[in-house]
Short mmCIF file of C-alpha atoms in Angstrom, two decimals:
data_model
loop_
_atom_site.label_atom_id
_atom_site.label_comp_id
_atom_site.label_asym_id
_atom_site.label_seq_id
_atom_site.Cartn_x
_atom_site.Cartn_y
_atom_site.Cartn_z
CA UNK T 22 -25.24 -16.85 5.27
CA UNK T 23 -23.34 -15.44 8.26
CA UNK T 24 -24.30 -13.08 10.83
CA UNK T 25 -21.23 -11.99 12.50
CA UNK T 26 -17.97 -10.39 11.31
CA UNK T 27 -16.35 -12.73 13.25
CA UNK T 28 -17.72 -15.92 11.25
CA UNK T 29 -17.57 -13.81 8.17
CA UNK T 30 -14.07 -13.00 8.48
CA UNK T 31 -12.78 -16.32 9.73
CA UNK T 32 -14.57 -17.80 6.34
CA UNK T 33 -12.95 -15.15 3.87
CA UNK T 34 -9.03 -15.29 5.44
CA UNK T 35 -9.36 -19.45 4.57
CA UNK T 36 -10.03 -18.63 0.88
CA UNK T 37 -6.51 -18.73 -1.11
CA UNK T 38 -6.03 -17.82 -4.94
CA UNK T 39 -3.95 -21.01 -5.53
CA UNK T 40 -6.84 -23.04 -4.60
CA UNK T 41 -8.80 -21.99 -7.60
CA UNK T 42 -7.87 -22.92 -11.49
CA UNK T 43 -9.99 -20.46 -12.88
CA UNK T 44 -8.94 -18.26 -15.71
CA UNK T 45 -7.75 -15.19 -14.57
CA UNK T 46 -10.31 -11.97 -13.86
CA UNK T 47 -13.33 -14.28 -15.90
CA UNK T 48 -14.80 -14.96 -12.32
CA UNK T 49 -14.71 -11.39 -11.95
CA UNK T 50 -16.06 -10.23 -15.02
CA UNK T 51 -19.10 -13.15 -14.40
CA UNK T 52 -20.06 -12.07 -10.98
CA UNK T 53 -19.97 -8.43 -11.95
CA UNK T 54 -22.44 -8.80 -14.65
CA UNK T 55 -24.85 -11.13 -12.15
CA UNK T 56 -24.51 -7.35 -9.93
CA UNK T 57 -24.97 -5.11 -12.81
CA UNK T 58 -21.58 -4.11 -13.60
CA UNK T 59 -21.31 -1.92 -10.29
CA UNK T 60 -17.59 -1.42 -11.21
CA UNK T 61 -18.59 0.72 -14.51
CA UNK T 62 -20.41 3.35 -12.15
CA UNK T 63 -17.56 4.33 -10.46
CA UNK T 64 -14.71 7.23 -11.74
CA UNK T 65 -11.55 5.40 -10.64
CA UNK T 66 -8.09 5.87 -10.05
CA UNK T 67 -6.28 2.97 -10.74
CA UNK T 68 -2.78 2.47 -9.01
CA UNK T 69 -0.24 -0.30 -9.07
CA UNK T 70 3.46 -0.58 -7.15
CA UNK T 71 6.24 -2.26 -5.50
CA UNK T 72 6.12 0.26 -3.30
CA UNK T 73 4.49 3.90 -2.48
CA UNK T 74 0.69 2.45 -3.73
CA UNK T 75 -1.01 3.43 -0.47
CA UNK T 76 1.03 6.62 0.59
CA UNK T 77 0.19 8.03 -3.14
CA UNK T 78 -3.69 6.84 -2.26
CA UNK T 79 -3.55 8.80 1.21
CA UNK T 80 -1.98 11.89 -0.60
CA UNK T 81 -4.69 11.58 -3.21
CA UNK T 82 -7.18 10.98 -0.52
CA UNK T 83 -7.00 13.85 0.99
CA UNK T 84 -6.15 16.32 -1.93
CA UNK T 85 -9.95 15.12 -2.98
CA UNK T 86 -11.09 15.47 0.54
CA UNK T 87 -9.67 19.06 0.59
CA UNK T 88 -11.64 19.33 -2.40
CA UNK T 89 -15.17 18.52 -1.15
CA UNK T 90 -14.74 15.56 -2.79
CA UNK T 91 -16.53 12.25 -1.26
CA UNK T 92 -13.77 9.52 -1.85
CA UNK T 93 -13.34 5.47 -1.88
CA UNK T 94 -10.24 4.19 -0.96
CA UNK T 95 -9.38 -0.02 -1.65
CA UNK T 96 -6.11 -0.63 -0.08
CA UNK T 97 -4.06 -3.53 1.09
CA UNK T 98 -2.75 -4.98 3.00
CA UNK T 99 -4.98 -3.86 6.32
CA UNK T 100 -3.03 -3.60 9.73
CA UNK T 101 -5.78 -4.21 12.07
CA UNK T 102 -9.51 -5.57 10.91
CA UNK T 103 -10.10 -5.86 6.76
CA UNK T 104 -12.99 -3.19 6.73
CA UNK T 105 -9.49 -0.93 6.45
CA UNK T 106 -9.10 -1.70 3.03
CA UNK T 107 -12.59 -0.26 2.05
CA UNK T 108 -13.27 3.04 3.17
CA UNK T 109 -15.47 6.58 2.44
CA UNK T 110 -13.76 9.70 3.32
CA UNK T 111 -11.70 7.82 5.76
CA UNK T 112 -14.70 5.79 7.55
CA UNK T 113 -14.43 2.29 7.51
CA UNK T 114 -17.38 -0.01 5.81
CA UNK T 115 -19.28 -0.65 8.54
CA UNK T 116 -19.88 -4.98 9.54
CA UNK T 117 -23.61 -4.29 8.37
CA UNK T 118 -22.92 -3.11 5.06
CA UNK T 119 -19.89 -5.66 5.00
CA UNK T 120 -21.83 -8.38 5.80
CA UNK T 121 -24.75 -7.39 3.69
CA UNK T 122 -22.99 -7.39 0.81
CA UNK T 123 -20.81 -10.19 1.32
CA UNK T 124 -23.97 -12.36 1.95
CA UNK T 125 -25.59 -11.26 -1.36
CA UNK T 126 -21.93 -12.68 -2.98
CA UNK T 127 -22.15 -16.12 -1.34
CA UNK T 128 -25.35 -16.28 -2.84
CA UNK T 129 -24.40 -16.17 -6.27
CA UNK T 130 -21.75 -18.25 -5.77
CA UNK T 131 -24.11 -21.08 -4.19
CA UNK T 132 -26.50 -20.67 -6.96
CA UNK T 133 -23.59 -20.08 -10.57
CA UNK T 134 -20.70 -22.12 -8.61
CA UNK T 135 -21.73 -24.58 -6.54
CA UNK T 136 -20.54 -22.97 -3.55
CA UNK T 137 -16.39 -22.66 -4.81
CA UNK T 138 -15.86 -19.18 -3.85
CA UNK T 139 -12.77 -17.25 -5.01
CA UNK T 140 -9.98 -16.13 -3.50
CA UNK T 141 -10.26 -13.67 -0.28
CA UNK T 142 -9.04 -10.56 -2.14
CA UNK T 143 -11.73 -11.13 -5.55
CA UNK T 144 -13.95 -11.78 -2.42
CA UNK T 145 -12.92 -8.08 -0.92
CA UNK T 146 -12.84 -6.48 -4.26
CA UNK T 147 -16.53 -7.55 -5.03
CA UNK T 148 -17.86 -6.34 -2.10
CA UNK T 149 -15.96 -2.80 -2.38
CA UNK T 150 -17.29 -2.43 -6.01
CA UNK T 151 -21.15 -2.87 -4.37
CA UNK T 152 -20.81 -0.41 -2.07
CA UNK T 153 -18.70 2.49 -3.32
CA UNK T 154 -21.27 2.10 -6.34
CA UNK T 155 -24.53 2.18 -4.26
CA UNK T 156 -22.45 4.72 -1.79
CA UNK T 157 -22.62 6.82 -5.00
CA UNK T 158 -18.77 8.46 -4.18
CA UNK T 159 -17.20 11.11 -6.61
CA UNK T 160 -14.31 9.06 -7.33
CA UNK T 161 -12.56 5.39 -6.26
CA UNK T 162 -8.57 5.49 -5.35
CA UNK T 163 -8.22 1.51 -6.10
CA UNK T 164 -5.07 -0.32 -5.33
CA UNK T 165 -4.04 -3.28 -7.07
CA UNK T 166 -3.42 -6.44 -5.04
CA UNK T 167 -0.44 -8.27 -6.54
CA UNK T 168 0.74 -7.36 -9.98
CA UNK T 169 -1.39 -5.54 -12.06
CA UNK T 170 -2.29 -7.82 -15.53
CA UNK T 171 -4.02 -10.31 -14.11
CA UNK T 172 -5.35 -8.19 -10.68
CA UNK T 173 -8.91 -9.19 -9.63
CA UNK T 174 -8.93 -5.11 -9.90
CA UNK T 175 -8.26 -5.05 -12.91
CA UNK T 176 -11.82 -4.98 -14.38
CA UNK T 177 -12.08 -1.34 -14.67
CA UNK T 178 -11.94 1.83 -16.93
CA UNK T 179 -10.12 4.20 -14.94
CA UNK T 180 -9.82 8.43 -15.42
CA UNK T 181 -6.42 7.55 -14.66
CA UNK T 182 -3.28 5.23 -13.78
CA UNK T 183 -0.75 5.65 -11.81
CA UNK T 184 2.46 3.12 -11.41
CA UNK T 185 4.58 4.31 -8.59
CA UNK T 186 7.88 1.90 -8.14
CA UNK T 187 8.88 -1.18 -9.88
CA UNK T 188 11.43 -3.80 -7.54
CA UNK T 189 11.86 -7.67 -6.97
CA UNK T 190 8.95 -8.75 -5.38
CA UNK T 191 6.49 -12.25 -5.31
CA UNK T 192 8.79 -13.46 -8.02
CA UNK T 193 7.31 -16.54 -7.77
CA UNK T 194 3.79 -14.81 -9.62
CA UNK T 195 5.18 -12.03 -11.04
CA UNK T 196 8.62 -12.92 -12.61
CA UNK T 197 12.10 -12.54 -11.66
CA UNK T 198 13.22 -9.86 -13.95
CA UNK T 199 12.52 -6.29 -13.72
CA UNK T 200 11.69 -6.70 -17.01
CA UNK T 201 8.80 -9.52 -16.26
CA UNK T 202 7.45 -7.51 -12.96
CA UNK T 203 7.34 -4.30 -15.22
CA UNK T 204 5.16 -6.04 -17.62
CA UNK T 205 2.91 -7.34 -14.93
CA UNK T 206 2.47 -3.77 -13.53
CA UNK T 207 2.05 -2.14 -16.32
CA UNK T 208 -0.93 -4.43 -18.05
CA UNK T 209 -3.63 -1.76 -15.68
CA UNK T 210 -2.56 0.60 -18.32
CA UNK T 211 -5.43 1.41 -20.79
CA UNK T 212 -6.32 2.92 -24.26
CA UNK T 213 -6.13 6.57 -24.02
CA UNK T 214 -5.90 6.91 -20.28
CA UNK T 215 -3.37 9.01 -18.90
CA UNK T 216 -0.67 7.18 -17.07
CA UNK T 217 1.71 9.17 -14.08
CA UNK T 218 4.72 6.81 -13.03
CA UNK T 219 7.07 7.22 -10.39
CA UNK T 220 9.29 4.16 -11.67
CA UNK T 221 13.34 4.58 -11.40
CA UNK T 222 14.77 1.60 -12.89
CA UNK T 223 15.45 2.24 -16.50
CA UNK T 224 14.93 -1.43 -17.32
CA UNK T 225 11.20 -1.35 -15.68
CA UNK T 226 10.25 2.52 -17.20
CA UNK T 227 11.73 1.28 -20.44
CA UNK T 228 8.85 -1.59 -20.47
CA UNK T 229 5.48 1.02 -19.37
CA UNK T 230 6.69 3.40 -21.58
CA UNK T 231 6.39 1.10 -24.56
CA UNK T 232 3.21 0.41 -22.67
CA UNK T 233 1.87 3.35 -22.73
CA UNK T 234 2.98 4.41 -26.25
CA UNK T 235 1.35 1.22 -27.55
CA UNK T 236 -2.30 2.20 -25.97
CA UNK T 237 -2.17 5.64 -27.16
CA UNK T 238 -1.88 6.55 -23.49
CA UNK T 239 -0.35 9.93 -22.30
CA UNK T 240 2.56 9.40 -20.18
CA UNK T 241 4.04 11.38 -17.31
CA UNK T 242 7.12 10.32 -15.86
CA UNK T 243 8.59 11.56 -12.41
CA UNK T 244 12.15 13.45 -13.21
CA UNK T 245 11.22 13.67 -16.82
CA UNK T 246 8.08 15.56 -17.54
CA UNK T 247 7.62 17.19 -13.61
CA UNK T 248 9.60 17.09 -10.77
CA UNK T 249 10.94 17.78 -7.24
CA UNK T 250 13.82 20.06 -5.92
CA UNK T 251 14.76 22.11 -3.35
CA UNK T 252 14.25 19.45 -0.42
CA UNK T 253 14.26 20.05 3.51
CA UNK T 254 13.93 17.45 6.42
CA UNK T 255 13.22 18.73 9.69
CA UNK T 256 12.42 16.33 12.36
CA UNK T 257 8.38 16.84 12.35
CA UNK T 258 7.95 17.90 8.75
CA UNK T 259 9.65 18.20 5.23
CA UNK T 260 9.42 20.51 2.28
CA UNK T 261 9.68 20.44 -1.56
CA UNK T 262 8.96 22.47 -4.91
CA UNK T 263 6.73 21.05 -7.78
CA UNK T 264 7.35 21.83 -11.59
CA UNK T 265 5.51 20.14 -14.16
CA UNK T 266 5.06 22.80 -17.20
CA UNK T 267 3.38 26.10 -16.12
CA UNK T 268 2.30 24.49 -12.80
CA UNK T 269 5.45 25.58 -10.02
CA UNK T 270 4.12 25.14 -6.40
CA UNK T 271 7.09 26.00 -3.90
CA UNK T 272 7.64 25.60 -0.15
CA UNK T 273 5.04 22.63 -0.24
CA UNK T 274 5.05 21.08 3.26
CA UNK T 275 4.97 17.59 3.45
CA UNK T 276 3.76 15.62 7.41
CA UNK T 277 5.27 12.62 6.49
CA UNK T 278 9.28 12.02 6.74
CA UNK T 279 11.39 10.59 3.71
CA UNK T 280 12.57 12.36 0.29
CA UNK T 281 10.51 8.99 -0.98
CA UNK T 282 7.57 10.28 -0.15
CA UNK T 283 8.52 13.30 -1.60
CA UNK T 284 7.58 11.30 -4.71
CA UNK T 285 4.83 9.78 -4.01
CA UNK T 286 3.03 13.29 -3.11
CA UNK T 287 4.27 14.67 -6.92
CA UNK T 288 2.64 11.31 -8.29
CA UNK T 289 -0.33 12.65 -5.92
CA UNK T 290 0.07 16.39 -7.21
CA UNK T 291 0.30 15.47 -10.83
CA UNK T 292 -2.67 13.35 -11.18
CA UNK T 293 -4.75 16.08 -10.07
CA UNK T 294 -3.00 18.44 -11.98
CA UNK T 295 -3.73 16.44 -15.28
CA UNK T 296 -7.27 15.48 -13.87
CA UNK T 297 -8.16 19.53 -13.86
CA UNK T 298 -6.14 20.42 -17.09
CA UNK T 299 -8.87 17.96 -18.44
CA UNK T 300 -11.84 19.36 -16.34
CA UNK T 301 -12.55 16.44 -14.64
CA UNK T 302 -11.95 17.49 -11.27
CA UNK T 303 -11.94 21.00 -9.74
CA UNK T 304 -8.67 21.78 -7.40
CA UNK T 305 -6.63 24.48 -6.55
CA UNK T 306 -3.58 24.49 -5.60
CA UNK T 307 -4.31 25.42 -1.99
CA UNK T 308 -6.27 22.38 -1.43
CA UNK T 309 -3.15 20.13 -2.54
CA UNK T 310 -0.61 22.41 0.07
CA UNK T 311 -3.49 21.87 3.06
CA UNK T 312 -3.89 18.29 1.78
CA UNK T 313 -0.29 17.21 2.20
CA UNK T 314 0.55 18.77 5.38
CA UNK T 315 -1.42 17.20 7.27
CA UNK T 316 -1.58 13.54 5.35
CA UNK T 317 -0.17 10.84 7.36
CA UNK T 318 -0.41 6.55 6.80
CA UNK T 319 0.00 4.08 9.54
CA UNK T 320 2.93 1.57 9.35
CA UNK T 321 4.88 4.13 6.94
CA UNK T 322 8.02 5.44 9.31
CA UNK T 323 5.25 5.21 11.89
CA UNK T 324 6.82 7.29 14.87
CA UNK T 325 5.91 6.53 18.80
CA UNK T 326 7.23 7.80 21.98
CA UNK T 327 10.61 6.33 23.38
CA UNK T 328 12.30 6.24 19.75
CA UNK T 329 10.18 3.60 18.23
CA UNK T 330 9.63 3.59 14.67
CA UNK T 331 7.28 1.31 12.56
CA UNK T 332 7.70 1.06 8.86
CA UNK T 333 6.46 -1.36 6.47
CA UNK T 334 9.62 -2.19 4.34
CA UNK T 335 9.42 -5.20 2.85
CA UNK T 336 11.55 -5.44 0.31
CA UNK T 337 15.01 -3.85 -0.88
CA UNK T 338 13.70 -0.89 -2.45
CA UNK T 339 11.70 -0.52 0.48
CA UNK T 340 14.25 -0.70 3.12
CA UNK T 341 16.21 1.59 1.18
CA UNK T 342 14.35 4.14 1.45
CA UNK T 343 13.51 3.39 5.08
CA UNK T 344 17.06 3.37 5.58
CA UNK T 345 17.50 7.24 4.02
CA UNK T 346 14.80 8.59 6.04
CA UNK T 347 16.36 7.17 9.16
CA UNK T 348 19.91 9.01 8.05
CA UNK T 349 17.73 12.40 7.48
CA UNK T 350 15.33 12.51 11.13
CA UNK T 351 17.53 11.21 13.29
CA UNK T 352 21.42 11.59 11.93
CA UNK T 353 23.16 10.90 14.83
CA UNK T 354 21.60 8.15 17.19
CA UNK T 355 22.04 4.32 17.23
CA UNK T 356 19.58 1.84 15.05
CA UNK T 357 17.98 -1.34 16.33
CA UNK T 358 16.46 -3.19 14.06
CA UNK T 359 13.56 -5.70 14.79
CA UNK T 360 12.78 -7.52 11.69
CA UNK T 361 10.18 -10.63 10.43
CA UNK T 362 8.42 -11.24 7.07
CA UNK T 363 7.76 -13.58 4.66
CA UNK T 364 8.97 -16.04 2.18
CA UNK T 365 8.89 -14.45 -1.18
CA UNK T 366 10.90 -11.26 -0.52
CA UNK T 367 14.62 -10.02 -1.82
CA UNK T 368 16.07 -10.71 1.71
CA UNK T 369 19.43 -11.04 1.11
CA UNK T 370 19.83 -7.02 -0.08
CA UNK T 371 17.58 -5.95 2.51
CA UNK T 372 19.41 -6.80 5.24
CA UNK T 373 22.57 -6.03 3.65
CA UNK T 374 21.44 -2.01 3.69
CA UNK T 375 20.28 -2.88 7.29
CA UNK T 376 23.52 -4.40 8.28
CA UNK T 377 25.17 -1.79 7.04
CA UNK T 378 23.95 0.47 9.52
CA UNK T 379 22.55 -0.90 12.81
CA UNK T 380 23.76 -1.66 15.67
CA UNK T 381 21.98 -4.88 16.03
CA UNK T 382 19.78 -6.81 14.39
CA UNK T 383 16.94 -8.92 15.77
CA UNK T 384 14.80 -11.78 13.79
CA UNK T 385 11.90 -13.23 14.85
CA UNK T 386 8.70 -14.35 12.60
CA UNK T 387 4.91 -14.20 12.32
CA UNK T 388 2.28 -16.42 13.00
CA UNK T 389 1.76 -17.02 9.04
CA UNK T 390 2.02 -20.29 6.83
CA UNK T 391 4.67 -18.39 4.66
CA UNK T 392 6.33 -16.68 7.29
CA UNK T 393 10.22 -16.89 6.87
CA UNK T 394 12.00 -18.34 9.99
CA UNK T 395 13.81 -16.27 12.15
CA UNK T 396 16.96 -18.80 12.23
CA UNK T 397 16.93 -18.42 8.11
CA UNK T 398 16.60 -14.39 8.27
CA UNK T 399 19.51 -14.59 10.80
CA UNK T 400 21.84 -16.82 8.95
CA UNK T 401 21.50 -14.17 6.05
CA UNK T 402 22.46 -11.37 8.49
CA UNK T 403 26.66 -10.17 8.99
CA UNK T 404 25.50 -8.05 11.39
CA UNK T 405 28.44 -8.48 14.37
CA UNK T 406 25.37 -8.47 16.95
CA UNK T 407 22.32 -10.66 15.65
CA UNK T 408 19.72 -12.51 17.96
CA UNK T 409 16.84 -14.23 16.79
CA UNK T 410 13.61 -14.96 18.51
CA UNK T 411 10.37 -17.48 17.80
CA UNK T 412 7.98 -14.96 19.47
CA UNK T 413 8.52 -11.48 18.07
CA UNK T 414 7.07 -10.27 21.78
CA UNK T 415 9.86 -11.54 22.71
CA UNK T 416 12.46 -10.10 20.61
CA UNK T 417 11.20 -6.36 20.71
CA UNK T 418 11.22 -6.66 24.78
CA UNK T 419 14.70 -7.99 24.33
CA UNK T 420 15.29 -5.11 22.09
CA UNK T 421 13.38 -2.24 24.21
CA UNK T 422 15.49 -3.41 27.47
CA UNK T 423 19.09 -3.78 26.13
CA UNK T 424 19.08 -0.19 24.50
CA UNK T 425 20.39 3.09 25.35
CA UNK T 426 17.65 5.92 26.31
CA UNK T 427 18.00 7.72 22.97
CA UNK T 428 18.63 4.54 20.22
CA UNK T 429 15.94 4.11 17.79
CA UNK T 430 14.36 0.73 17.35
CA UNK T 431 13.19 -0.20 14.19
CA UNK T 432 10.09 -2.66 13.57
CA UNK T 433 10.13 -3.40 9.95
CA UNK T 434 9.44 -6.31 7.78
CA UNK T 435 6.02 -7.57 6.69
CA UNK T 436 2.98 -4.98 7.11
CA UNK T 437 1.58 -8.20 9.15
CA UNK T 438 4.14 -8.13 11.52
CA UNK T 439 3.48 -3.91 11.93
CA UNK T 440 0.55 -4.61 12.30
CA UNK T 441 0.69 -6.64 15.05
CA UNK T 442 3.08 -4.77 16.76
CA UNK T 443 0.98 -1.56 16.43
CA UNK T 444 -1.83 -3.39 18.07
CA UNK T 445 0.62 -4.11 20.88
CA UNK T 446 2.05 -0.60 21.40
CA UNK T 447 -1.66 0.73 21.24
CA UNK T 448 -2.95 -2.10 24.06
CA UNK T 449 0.48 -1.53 26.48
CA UNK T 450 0.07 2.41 25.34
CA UNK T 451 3.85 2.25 24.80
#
């Protein structure tokens, strides 16, 4: 039993998936029945991704919020303290209920298992299943972990699926092929249950399609059966249309910067709008255009004073992107890019778009046990003007100093590493 967060959360972050042989999701399916099943209360919306899963949750979010809907959100990674990954309406589980519910866990696992817990997400999922279900929310934006198939998530009936992106990541669980990471993704879908999917890569759609067909699930594919035109980046806000049959919303006025998130809003948009074709929710098309002007999610081209931007990009398709929106806001200033994350990304192309680009690159790493070394992230680099750093305090000081007044720095990598640095900007009140 614990009685502080602290001792709580110290616990949980030692608990690793490769430490357990267990069959995949049977844990999960066990402990659930020993709580009643509080996963079959809840009316979910399932979503899985490379990329886009928690920018489509905080578009969803607060459609549903604009609604008068009371919403649970389950994302990951968090950027500051873990009850961010379980929230109500925006509020964080509080360390009572946290720790409530996390004690009730450990004792089922002392009593069924002999005390070997699971890993620290199935740990996190268990205790967000309790309390959305005794919270008694209208509906439950969930976010896979890793994957999809075999995602401790991946215990539930949802109203609806979405799959956002497909790209090369955690190869070393998911597969190396687009192909093999497609399949992963797309093993959330279920019989009957409508699927939206933001996927580009013909090899990847090719694979939920055939999904899909092969559950008798409707499909909805971005560019295909609705889409987005008539873009407009301004430096504070961006605008789009939405067509998907007799629905046409124009002018729609989007906070956040990047054509990407462009399409993660229409994955947003067209889940309600197939959600309320079906009468399951209620939502006009004024709460969606209030909803996504003023939506906004931390770490995602995160802007601060004195040109800094934050952005979680950790892999190609990622970076990318990142990369795009940097050429759209601000088109004619110098790019500094600060960069550190882990072992099991595409590296190689990412910093190839980067290098492509900045003006100098800057490596450092993260205090994490498959954190990629600076030295190794630097020897991938062609950049002409590459430093690397052990201390990423270090290199972002080094970075901030040696800069013209009106070059952008760019702290990207790892949502770890943003998140530390966010903590840091919001201490020095950069």
């Amino acid at each position: 039993m614990f009685n502080t967060m602290k001792e709580c959360t110290e616990f949980i972050f030692t608990l690793k998936a490769v430490d357990h042989k267990r069959a995949p999701l049977v844990f999960m399916r066990e402990v659930l029945a020993l709580l009643d099943n509080p996963h079959n209360k809840l009316r979910v919306i399932h979503i899985a991704g490379s990329n886009g899963k928690g920018s489509t949750v905080n578009a969803l979010r607060e459609i549903l919020q604009q609604a008068d809907y009371r919403v649970g959100a389950f994302t990951s990674p968090h950027l500051e303290r873990v009850h961010e990954r379980i929230t109500i309406n925006g509020v964080q589980i509080s360390d009572k209920q946290f720790l409530a519910y996390f004690n009730k866990l450990a004792q089922i696992v002392e009593e069924h298992y002999n005390g070997d817990f699971p890993s620290f997400f199935e740990v996190v999922t268990l205790i967000m299943f309790q309390y959305f279900a005794d919270q008694e929310i209208d509906i439950a934006l969930i976010e896979t972990g890793l994957g999809g198939r075999l995602d401790a998530t991946n215990v539930v009936t949802p109203l609806l699926t979405i799959i956002t992106t497909i790209s090369l990541e955690h190869t070393a669980f998911l597969g190396d092929t687009f192909t093999k990471v497609a399949t992963e993704k797309a093993g959330i879908i279920k019989e009957g249950v409508p699927v939206i999917v933001g996927v580009r890569n013909k090899e990847a759609l090719a694979v939920i399609t055939k999904a899909a067909a092969s559950q008798q699930a409707p499909c909805f594919v971005l560019g295909q059966d609705f889409i987005v035109t008539n873009y407009l980046q301004t430096p504070d806000h961006q605008q789009f249309t939405y067509k998907m049959g007799s629905v046409l919303m124009t002018d729609i006025v989007l906070k956040m910067a990047g054509s990407h998130q462009i399409n993660n809003a229409s994955l947003a948009i067209t889940a309600m709008v197939v959600l309320r074709d079906k009468g399951t929710l209620a939502i006009d098309d004024q709460a969606i255009r209030r909803a996504l002007q003023g939506a906004q999610w931390a770490g995602r081209f995160e802007q601060w004073s004195n040109y800094i931007v934050l952005d979680g990009a950790h892999n190609s398709e990622g970076t990318a992107a990142l990369i795009q929106t940097l050429r759209e806001v601000f088109p004619n200033h110098r790019y500094h890019f600060v960069y550190a994350a882990l072992a099991d990304k595409d590296h190689a192309n990412s910093l190839a778009f980067m290098d492509a680009i900045a003006s100098s690159m800057t490596f450092t790493q993260i205090a994490l046990p498959n954190a990629m070394p600076a030295k190794s992230l630097a020897q991938l680099s062609t950049n002409a003007k590459k430093a690397d750093y052990n201390k990423w305090q270090d290199a972002i000081q080094a970075v901030l100093s040696g800069r013209n007044a009106e070059d952008i720095v760019v702290v990207t990598g790892s949502l770890y590493f943003i998140a530390e640095v966010r903590k840091w900007l919001q201490e020095a009140k950069r």
